CSV table of C-alpha atoms in Angstrom, one decimal:
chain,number,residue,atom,x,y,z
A,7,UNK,CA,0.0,0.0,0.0
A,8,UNK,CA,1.7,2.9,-0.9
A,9,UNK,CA,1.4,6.6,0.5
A,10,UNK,CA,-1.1,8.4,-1.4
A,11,UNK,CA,-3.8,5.5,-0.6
A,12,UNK,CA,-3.2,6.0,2.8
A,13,UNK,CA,-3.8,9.8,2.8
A,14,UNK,CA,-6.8,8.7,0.6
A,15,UNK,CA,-8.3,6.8,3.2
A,16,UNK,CA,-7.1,9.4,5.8
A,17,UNK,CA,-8.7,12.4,4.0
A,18,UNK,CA,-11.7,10.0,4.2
A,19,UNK,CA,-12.0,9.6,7.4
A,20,UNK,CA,-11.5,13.3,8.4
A,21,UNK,CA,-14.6,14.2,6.2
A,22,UNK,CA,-16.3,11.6,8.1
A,23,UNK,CA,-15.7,13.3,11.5
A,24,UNK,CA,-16.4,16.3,10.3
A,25,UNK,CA,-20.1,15.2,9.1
A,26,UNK,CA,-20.5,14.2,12.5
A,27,UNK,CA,-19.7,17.2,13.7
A,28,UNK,CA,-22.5,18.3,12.0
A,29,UNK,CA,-25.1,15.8,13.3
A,30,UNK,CA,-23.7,16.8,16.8
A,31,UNK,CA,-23.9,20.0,16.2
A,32,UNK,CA,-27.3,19.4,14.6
A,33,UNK,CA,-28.7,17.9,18.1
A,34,UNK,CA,-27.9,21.2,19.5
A,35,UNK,CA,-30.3,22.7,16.7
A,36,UNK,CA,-33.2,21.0,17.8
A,37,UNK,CA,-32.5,20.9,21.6
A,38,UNK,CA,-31.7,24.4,22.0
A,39,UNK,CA,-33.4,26.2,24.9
A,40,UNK,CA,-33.2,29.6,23.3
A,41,UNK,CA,-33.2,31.2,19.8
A,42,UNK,CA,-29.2,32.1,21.1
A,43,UNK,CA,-28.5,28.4,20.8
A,44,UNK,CA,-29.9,27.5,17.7
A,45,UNK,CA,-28.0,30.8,15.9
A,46,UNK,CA,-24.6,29.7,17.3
A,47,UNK,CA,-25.2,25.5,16.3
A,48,UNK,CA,-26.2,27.3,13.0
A,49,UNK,CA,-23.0,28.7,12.6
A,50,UNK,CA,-21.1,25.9,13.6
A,51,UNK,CA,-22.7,24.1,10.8
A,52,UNK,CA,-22.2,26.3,8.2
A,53,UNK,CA,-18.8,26.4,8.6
A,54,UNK,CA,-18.3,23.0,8.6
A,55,UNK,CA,-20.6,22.7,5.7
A,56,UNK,CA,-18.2,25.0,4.1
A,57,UNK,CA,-14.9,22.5,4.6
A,58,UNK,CA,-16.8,20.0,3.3
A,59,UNK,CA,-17.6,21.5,0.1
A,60,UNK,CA,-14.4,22.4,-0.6
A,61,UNK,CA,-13.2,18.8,0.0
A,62,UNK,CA,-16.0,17.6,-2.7
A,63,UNK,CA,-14.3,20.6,-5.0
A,64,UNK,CA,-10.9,18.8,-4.7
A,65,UNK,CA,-12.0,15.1,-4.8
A,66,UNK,CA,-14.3,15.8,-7.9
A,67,UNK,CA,-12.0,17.9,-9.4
A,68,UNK,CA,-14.6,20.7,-9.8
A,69,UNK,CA,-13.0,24.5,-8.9
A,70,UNK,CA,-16.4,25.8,-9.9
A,71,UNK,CA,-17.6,24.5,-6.2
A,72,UNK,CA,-14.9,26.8,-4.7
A,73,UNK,CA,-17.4,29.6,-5.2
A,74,UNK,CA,-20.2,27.9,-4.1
A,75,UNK,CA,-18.4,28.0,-0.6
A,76,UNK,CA,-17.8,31.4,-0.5
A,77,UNK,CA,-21.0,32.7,-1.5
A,78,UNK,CA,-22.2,30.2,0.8
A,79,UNK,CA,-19.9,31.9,3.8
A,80,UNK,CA,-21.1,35.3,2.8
A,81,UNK,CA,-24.6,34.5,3.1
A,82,UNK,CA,-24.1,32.8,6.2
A,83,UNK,CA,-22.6,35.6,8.0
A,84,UNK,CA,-24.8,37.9,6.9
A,85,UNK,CA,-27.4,35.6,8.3
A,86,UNK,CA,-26.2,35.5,11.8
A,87,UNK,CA,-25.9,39.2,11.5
A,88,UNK,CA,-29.7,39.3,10.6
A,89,UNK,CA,-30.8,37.3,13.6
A,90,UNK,CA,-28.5,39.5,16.2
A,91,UNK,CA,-30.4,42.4,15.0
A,92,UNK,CA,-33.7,40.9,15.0
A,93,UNK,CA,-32.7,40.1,18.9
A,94,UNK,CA,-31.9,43.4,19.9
A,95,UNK,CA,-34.6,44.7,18.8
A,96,UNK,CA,-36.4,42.8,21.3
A,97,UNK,CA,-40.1,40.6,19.5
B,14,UNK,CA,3.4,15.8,0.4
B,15,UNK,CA,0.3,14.1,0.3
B,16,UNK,CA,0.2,12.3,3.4
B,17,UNK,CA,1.5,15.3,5.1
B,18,UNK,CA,-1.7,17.5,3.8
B,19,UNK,CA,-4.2,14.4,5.0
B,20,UNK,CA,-2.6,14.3,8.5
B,21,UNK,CA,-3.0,18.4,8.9
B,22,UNK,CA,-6.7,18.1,7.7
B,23,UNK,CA,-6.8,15.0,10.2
B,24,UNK,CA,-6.0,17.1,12.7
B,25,UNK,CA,-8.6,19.9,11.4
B,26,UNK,CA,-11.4,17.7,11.3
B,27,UNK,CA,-10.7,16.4,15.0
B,28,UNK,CA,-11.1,20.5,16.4
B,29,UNK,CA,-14.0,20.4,14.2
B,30,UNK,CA,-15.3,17.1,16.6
B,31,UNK,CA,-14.5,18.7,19.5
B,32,UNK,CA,-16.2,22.0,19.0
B,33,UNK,CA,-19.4,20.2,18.3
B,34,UNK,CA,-19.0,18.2,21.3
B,35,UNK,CA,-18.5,21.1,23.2
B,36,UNK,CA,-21.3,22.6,22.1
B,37,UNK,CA,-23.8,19.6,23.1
B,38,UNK,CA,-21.5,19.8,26.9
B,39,UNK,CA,-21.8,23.5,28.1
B,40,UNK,CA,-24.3,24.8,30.3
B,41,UNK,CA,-25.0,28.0,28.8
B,42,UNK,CA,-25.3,30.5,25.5
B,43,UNK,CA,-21.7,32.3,25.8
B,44,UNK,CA,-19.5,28.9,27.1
B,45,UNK,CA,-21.2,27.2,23.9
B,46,UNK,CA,-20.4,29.9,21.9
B,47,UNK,CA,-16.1,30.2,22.9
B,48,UNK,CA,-16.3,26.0,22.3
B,49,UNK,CA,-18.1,26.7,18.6
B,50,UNK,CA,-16.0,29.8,17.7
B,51,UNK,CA,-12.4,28.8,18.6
B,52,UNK,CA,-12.4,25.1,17.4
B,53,UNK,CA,-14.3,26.3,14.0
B,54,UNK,CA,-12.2,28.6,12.6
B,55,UNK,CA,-8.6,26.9,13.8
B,56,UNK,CA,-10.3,23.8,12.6
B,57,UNK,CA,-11.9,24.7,9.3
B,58,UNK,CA,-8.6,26.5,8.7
B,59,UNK,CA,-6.3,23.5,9.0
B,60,UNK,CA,-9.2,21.5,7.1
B,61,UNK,CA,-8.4,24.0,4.2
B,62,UNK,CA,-4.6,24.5,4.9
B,63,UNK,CA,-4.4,20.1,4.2
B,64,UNK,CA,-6.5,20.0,1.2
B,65,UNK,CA,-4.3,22.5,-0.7
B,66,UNK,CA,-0.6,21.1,0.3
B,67,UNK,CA,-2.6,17.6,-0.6
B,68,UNK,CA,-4.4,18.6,-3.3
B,69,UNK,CA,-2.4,21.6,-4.5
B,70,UNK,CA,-3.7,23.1,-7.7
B,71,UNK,CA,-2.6,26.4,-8.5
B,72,UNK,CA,-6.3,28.1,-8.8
B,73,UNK,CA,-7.4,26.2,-5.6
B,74,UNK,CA,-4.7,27.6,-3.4
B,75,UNK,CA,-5.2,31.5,-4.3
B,76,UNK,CA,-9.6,30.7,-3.5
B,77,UNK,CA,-8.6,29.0,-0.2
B,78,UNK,CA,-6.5,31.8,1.2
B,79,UNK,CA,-9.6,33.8,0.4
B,80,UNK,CA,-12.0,31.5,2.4
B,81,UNK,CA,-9.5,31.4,5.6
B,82,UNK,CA,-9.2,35.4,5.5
B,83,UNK,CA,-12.9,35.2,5.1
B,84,UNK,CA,-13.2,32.7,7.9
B,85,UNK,CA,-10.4,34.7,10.0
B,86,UNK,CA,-12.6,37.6,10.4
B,87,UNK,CA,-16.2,37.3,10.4
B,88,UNK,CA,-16.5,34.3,12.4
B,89,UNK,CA,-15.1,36.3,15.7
B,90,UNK,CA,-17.5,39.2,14.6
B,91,UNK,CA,-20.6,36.9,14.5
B,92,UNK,CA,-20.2,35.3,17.5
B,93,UNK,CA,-19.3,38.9,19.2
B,94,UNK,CA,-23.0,40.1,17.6
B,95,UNK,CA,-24.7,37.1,18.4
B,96,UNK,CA,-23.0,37.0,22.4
B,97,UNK,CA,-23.8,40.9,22.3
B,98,UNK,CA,-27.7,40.2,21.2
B,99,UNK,CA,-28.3,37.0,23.5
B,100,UNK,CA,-27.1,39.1,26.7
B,101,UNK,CA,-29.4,42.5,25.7
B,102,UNK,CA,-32.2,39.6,25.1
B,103,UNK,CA,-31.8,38.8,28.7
B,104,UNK,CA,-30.3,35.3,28.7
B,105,UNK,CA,-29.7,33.8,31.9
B,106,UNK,CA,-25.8,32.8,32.4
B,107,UNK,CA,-25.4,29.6,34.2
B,108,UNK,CA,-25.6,28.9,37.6
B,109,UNK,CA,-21.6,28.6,38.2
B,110,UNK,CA,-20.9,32.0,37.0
B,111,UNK,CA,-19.1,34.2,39.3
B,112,UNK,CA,-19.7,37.6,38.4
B,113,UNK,CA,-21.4,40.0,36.1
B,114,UNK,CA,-19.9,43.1,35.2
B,115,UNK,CA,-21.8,44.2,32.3
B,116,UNK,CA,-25.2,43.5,34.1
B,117,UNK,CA,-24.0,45.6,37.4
B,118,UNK,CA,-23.3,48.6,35.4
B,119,UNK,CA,-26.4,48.7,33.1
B,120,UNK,CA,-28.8,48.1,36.7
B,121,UNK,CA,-26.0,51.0,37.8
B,122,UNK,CA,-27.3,53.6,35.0
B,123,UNK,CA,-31.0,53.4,35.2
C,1,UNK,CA,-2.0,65.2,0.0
C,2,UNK,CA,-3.9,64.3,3.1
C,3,UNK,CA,-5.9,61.4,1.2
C,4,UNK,CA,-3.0,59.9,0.0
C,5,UNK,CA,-2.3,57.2,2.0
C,6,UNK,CA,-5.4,56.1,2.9
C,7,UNK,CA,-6.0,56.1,-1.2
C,8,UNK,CA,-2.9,54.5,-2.0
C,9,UNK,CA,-3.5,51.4,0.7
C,10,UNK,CA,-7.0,51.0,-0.6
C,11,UNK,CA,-5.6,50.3,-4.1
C,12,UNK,CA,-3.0,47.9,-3.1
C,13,UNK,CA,-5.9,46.0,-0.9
C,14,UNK,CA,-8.5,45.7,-3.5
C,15,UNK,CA,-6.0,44.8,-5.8
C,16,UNK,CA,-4.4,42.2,-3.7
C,17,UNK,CA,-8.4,40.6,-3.1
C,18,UNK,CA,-8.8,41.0,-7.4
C,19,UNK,CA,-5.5,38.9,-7.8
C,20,UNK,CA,-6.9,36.2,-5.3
C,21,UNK,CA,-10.0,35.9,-7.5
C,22,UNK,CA,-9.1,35.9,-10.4
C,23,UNK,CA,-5.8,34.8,-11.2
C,24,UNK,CA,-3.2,35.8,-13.2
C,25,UNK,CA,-3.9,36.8,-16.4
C,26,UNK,CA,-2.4,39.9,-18.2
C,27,UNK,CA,-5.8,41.2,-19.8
C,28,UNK,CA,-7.4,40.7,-15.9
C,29,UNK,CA,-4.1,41.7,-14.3
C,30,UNK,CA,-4.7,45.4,-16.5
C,31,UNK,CA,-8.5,45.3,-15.5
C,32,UNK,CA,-8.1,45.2,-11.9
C,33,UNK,CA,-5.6,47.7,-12.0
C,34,UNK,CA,-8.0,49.9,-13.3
C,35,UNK,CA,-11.3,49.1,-11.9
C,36,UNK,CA,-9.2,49.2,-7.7
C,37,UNK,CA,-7.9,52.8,-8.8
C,38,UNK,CA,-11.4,53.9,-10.1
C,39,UNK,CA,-13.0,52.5,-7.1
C,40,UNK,CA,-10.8,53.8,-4.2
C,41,UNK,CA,-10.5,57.0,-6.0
C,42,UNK,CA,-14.1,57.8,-5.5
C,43,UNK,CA,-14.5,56.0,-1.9
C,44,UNK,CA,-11.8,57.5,-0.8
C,45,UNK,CA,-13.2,60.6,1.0
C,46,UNK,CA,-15.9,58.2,3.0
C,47,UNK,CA,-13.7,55.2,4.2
C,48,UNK,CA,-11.7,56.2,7.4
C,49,UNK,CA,-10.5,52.8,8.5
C,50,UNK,CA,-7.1,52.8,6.5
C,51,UNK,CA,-6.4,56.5,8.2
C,52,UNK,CA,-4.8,55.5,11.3
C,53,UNK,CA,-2.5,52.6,9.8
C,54,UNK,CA,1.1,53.6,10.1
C,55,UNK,CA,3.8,52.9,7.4
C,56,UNK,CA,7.3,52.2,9.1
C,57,UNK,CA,10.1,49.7,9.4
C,58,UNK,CA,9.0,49.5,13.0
C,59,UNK,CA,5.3,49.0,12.3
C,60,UNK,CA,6.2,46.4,10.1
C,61,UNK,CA,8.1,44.0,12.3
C,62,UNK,CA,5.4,44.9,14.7
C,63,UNK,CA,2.8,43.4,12.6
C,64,UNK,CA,5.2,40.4,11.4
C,65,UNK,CA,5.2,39.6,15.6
C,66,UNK,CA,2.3,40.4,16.1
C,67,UNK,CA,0.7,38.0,13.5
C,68,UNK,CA,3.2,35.0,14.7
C,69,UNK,CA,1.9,36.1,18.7
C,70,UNK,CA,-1.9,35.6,17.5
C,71,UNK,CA,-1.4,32.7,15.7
C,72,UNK,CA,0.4,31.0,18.8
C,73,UNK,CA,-2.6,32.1,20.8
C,74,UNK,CA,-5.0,30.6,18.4
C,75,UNK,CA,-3.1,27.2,18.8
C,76,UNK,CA,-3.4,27.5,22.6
C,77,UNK,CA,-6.8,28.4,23.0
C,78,UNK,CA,-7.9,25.8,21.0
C,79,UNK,CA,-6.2,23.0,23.1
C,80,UNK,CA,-7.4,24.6,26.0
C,81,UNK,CA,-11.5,24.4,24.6
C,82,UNK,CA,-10.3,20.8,23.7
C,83,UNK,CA,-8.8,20.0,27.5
C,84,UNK,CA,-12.2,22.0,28.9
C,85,UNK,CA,-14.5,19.6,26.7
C,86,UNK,CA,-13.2,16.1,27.3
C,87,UNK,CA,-12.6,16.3,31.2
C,88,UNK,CA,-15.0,14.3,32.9
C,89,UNK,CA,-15.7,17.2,35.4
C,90,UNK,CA,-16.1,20.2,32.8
C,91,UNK,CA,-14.0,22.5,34.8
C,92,UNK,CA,-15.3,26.1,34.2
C,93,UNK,CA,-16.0,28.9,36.6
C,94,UNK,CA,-17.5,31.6,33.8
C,95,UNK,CA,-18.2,35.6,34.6
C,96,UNK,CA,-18.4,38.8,32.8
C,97,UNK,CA,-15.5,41.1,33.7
C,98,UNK,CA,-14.9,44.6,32.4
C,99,UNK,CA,-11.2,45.5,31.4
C,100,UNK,CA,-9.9,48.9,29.6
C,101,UNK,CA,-8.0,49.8,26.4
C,102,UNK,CA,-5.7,52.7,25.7
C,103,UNK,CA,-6.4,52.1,21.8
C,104,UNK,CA,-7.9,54.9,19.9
C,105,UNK,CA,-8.4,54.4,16.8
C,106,UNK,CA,-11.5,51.9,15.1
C,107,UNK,CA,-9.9,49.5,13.2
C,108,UNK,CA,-7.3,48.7,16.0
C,109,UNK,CA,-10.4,48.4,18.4
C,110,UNK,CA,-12.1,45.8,16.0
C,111,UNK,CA,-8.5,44.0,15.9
C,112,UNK,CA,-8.3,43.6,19.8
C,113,UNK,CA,-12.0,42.4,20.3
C,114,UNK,CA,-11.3,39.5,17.5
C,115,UNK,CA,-7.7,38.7,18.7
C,116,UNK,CA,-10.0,38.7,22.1
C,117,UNK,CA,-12.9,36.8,21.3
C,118,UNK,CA,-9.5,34.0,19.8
C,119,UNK,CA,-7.3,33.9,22.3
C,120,UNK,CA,-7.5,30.9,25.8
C,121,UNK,CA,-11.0,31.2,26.9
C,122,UNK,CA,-12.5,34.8,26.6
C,123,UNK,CA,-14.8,36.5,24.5
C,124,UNK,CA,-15.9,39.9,23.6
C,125,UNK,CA,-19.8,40.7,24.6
C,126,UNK,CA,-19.8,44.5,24.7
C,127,UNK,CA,-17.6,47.6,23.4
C,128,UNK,CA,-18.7,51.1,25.5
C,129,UNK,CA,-16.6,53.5,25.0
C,130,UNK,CA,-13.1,52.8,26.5
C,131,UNK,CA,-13.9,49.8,28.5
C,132,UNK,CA,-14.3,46.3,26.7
C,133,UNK,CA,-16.9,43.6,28.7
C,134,UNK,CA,-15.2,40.1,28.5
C,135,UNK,CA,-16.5,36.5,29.2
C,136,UNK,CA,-14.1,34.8,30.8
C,137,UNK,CA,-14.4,31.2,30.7
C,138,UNK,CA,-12.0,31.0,33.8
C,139,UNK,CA,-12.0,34.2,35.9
C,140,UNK,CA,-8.8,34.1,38.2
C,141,UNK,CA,-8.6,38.4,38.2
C,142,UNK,CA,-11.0,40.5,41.1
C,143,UNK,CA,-10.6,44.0,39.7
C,144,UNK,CA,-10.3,46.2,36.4
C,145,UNK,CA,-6.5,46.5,36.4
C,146,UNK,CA,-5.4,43.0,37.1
C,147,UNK,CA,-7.8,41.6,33.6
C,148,UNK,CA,-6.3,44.3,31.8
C,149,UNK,CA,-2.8,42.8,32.4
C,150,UNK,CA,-4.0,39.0,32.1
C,151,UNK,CA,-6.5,40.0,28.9
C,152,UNK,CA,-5.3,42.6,26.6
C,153,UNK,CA,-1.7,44.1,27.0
C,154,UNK,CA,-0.1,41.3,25.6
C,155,UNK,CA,-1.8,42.4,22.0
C,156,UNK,CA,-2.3,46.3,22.9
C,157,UNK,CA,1.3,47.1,23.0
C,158,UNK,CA,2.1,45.8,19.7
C,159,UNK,CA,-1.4,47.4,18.2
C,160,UNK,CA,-0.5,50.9,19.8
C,161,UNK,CA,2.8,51.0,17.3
C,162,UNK,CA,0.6,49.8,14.3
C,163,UNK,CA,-2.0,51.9,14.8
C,164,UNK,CA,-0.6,54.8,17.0
């Protein structure tokens, strides 16, 4: 077994923990006391939603997914952004 | 040069783990949110950082140094908002906490 | 005169951001050049975040320290969330404190709270005025002064020569 089927299996295996991640971060979503909660597992996701695509963009071979990530950061932040406001502001 | 970029985003993905598991463990709002904030961006950035020394193409490297700047500074400002809102909201802090500053000098000005 | 620098530093920024997305090509290499002098040449009289930036020898090792500094505290903090989370006990003992800055100018201040909100086990809530509101995932300080030492002045005193 040479080298670069190792790191193939190893690059594997990290996507898989990061999914995880997700689903753990996911329980959060639905558990969540407050609306606080929810925003910040939210978050969480997104970003590693965001690792994830880009490891799709180097497996497939496909830079166009690149920019799916970063539009996908942008609106995410804005989003959080959105839902600070709409707490200040009281209901 | 492979290997080395799998074992970096190894080590990435693991922070990721963590932070979610950290968010399921704390007791309240703002200790979830310093677990979720510090392990997501050092994690997603060494997730990044191993897929281009594994992967290196040329147009994929210049697109991931965008994402980690990205990453690098609007996740701190987020969470800052979102800790910022939850505590004007009126979210309790756990039971544990010591003190509360901010609270003592907002009662202090009305 | 007095626009100058804050003009020229926009430029080389949104040219530097141009490069990053679009590559290397002399026909897009000639476009950006354009488009980031247009641009900055009519924001220039609105954006004041560049203003304060100083350009110097000294301000550059600063930043070249500072940058290694942060990145060491990123490292830390993040084995400390990871020692926090997988003890059995979960040992944390959480308040808000209140700490001061020296720092005038913005885009310093907005430095400081991220390189906060990064570093072992704190995280900005609230900016008034001078005074910065922290939580502090471990609070060992009792008064102002004594946070201020454990929280910011290992960043402020290389931000002060950066930013002045």
């Amino acid at each position: 077994m040479d080298s670069s089927a190792i790191a193939k299996v190893i690059y594997d295996i990290s996507a898989l923990m990061a999914v995880s991640g997700i689903v753990l971060s996911f329980i959060r979503l639905i558990k969540g006391p407050t609306i606080a909660d929810r925003a910040v597992s939210l978050d969480v996701m997104t970003i590693i939603a965001i690792s994830i695509i880009v490891y799709i963009a180097a497996i497939t071979g496909r830079i166009i997914y690149l920019d799916v990530a970063l539009v996908y950061g942008l609106i995410s932040f804005l989003g959080v952004v959105a839902i600070a406001r709409y707490l200040e502001r009281g209901f | 040069m492979m290997l080395a970029g799998a074992l970096i985003t190894f080590l990435g993905a693991a922070f990721l783990l963590l932070g979610s598991i950290g968010l399921l463990r704390m007791p309240d709002v703002y200790n979830r949110m310093q677990a979720g904030t510090k392990t997501s961006t050092l994690g997603s950035i060494l997730f990044l950082i191993g897929i281009a020394v594994g992967f290196g193409f040329k147009v994929f490297i210049a697109k991931i140094l965008i994402l980690i700047l990205f990453i690098l500074i609007t996740n701190p400002i987020s969470s800052h908002t979102l800790a910022r809102a939850a505590h004007f909201f009126g979210i309790e802090l756990t039971e544990s906490t010591v003190r509360d500053n901010l609270k003592e000098d907002e009662e202090g000005d009305r | 005169m007095k626009y100058f620098k804050s003009w020229f530093l926009l430029s080389i920024f949104l040219f530097i951001f141009w490069l990053l997305l679009a590559g290397t090509d002399l026909q897009e290499l000639i476009v950006g050049i354009a488009v980031s002098i247009l641009i900055s040449s009519i924001l220039v009289k609105n954006i004041s975040v560049f203003d304060d930036i100083k350009i110097s020898l000294k301000a550059f090792i600063c930043t070249i320290v500072y940058i290694c500094i942060f990145m060491v505290e990123l490292i830390k903090s993040n084995f400390d969330v990871a020692f926090r989370v997988l003890h059995p006990k979960l040992p944390i003992n959480p308040g808000i404190v209140k700490v001061r800055t020296e720092l005038k100018s913005k885009l310093g201040r907005i430095i400081l709270a991220n390189s906060i909100t990064l570093t072992p086990g704190t995280l900005t809530v609230e900016i008034q005025e001078d005074y910065y509101y922290i939580h502090w995932i471990d609070v060992t300080a009792e008064d102002i002064d004594r946070s201020t030492e454990l929280i910011v002045k290992k960043f402020e005193k290389y931000l002060e020569v950066i930013f002045g």
